[in-house]
C-alpha atoms as a PDB file:
ATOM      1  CA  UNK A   1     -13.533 -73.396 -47.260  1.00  0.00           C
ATOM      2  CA  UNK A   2     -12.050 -75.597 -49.742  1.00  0.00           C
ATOM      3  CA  UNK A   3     -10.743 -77.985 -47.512  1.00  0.00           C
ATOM      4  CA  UNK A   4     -14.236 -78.348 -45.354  1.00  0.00           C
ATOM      5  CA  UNK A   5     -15.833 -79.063 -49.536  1.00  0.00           C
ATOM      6  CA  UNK A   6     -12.762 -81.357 -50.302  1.00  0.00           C
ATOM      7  CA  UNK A   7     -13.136 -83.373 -46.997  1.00  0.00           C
ATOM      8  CA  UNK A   8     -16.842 -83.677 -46.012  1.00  0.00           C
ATOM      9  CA  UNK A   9     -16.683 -86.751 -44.928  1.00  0.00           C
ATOM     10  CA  UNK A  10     -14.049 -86.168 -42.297  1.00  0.00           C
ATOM     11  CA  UNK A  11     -15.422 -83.061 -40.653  1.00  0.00           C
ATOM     12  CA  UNK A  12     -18.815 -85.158 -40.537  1.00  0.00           C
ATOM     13  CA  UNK A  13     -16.762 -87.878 -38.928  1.00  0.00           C
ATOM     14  CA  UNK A  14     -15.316 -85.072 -36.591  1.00  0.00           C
ATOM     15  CA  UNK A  15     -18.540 -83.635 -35.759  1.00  0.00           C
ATOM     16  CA  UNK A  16     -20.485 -87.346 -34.725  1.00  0.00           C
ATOM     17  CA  UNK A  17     -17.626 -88.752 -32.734  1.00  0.00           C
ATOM     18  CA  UNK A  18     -17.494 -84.935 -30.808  1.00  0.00           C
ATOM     19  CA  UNK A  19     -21.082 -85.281 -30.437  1.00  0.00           C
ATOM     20  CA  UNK A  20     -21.075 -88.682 -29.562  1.00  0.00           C
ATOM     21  CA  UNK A  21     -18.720 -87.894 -26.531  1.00  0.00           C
ATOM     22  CA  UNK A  22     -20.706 -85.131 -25.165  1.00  0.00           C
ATOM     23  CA  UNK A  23     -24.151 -87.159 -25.076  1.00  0.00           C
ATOM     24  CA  UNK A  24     -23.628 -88.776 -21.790  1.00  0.00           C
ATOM     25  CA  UNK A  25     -23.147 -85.543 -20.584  1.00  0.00           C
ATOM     26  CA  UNK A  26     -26.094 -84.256 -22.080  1.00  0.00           C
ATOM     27  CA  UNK A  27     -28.712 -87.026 -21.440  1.00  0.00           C
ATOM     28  CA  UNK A  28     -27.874 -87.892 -18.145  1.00  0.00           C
ATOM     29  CA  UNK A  29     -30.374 -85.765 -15.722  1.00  0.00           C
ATOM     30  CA  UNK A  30     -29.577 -83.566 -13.261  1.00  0.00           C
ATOM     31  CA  UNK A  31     -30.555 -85.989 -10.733  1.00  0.00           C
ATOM     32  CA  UNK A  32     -28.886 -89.384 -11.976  1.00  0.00           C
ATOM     33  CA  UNK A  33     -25.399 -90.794 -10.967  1.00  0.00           C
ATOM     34  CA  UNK A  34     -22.795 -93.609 -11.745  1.00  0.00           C
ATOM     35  CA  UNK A  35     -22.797 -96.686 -10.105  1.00  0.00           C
ATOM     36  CA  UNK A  36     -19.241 -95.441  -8.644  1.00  0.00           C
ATOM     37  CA  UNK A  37     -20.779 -92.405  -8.074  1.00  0.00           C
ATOM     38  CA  UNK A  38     -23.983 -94.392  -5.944  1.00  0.00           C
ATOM     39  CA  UNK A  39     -21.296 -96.249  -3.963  1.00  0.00           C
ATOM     40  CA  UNK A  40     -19.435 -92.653  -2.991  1.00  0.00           C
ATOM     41  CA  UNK A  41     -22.886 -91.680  -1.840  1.00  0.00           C
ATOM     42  CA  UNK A  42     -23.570 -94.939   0.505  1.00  0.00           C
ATOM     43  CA  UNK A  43     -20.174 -94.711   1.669  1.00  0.00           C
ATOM     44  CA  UNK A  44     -19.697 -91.019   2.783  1.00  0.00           C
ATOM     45  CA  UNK A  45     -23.025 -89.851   2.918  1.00  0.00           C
ATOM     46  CA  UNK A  46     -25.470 -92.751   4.265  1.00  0.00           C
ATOM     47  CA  UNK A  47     -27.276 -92.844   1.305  1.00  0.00           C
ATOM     48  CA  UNK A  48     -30.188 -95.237   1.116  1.00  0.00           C
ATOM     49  CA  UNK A  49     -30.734 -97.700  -1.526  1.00  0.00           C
ATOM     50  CA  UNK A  50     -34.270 -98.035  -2.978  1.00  0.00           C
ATOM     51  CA  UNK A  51     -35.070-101.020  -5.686  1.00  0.00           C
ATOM     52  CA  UNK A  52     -37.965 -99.976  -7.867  1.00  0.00           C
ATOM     53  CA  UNK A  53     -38.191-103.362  -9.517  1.00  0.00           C
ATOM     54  CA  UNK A  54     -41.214-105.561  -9.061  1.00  0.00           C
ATOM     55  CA  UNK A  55     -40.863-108.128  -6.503  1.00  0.00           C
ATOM     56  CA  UNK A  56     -40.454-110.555  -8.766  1.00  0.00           C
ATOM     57  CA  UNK A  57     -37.530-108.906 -10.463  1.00  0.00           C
ATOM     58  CA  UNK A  58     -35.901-108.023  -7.059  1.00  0.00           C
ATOM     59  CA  UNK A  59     -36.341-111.695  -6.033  1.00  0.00           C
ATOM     60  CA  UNK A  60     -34.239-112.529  -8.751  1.00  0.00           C
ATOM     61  CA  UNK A  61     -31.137-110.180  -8.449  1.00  0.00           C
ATOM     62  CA  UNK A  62     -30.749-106.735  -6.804  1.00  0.00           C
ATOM     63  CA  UNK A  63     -28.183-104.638  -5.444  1.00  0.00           C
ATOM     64  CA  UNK A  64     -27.031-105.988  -1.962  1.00  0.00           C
ATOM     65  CA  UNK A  65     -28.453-103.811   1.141  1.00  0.00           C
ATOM     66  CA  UNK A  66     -31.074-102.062  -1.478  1.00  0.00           C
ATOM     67  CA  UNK A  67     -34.781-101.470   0.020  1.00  0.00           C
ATOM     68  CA  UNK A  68     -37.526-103.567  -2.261  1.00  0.00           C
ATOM     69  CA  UNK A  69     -40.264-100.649  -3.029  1.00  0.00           C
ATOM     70  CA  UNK A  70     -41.875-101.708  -6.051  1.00  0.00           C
ATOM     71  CA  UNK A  71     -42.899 -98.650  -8.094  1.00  0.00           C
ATOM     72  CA  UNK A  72     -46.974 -98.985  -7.508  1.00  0.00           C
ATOM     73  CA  UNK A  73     -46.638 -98.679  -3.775  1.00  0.00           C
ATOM     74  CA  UNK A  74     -43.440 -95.766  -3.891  1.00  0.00           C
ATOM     75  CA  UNK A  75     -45.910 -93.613  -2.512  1.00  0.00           C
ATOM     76  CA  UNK A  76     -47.513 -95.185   0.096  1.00  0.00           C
ATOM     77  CA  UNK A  77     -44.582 -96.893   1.331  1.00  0.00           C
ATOM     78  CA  UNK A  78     -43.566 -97.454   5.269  1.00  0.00           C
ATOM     79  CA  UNK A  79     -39.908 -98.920   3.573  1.00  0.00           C
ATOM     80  CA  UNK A  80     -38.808 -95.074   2.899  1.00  0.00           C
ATOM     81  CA  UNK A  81     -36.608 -93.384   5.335  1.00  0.00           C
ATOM     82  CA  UNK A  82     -38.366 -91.075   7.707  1.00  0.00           C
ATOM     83  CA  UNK A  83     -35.239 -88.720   7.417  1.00  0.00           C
ATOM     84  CA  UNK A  84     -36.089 -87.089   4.159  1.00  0.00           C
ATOM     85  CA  UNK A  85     -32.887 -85.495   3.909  1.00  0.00           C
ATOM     86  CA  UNK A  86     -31.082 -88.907   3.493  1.00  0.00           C
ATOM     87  CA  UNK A  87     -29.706 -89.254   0.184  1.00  0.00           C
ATOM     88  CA  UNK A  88     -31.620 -91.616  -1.937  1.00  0.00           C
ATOM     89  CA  UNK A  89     -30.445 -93.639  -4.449  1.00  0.00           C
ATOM     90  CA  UNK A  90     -33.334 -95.110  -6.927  1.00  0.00           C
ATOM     91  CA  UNK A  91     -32.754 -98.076  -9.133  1.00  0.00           C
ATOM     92  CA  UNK A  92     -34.289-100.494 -11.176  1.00  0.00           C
ATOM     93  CA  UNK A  93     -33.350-103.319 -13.421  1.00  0.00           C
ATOM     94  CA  UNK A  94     -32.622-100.891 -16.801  1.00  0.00           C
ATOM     95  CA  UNK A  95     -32.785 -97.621 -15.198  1.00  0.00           C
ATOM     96  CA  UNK A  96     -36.011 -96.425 -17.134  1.00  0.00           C
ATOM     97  CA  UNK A  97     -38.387 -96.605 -14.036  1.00  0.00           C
ATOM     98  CA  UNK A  98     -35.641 -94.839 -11.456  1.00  0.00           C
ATOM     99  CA  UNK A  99     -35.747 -91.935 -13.146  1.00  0.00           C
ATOM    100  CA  UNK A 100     -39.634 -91.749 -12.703  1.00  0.00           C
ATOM    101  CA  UNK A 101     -39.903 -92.922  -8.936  1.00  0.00           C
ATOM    102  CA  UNK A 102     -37.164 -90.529  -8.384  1.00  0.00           C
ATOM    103  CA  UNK A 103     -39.331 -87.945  -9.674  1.00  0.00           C
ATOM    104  CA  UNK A 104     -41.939 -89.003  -7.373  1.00  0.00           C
ATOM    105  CA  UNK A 105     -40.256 -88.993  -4.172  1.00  0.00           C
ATOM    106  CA  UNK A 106     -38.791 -85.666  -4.959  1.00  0.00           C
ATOM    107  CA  UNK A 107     -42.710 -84.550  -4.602  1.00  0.00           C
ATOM    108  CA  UNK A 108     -43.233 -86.378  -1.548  1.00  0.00           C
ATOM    109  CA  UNK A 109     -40.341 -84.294  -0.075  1.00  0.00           C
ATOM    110  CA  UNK A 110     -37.222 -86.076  -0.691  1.00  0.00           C
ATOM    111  CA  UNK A 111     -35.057 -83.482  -2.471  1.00  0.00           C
ATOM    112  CA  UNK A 112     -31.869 -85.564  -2.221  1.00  0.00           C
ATOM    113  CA  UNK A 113     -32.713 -88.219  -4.783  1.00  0.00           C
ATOM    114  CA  UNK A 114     -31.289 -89.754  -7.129  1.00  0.00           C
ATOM    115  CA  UNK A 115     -31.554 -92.397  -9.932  1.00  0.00           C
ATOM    116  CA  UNK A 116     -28.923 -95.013 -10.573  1.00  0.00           C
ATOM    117  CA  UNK A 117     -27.683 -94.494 -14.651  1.00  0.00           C
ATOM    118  CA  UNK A 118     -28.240 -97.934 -15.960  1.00  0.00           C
ATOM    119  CA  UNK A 119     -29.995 -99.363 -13.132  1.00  0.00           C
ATOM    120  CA  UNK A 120     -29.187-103.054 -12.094  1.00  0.00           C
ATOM    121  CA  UNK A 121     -27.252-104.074 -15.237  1.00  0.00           C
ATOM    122  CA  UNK A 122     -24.515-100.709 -14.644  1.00  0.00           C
ATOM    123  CA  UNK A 123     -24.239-102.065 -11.360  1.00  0.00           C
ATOM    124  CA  UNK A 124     -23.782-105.774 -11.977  1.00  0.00           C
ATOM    125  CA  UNK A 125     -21.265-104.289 -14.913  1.00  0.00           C
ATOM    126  CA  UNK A 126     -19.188-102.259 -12.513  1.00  0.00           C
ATOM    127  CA  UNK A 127     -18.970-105.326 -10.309  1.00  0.00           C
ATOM    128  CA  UNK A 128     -20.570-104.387  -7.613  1.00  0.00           C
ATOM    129  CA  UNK A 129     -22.006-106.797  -5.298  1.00  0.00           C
ATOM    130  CA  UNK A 130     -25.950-108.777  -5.915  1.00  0.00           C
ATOM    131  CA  UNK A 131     -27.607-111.037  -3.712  1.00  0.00           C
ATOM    132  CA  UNK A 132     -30.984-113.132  -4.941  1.00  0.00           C
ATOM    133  CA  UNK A 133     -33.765-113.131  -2.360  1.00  0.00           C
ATOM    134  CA  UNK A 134     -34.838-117.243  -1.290  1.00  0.00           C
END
């Protein structure tokens, strides 16, 4: 007990960085993946790739072979695969509005979707490839 008194300061330390390396696990959803992990998914599994982003944003930079659905029309959208057991891979340019249209098209049936962790800017950082519509 001494010790923990004695060295406060270091078991604090401990206890931030250890909680610090679990948050990741902890914040990201259920229903969210990697940009590595979005790529396994296209690769192996067909999944589809839905941009949430407002056609302005997706006119300036999105994920090459991603579906434009901006987020007011998710709903009534003829873009979306009729298949709705496709995977489906959400993203946007932060992340923020994936995980809410993923939400949404897991009540209009499509139980196999997911939102992309970081949206646009985790993808342009794990170099994948972006294309600018003309």
């Amino acid at each position: 007990m001494d010790f923990l008194l004695d060295n406060w300061l270091l078991v604090l330390v401990a206890l931030t960085s250890g909680a610090l390396l679990l948050r990741p696990l902890l914040t990201q959803g259920a229903g969210s993946v990697t940009s590595n992990e979005a790529v396994r998914l296209i690769n192996r599994e067909k999944a589809v790739l839905i941009d949430v982003s407002e056609p302005a944003e997706y006119a300036a930079g999105h994920a090459v072979g991603a579906k434009s659905v901006p987020m007011a029309g998710l709903e009534t959208s003829a873009s979306l695969p009729k298949n709705k057991a496709l995977p489906l891979i959400v993203m946007c340019p932060n992340g923020a509005r994936a995980v809410r249209a993923a939400s949404m098209l897991k009540k209009l049936g499509f139980d196999n979707t997911h939102a992309l962790t970081g949206g646009l800017v985790a993808w342009r950082a794990a170099n994948l490839p972006v294309e600018k519509s003309v």
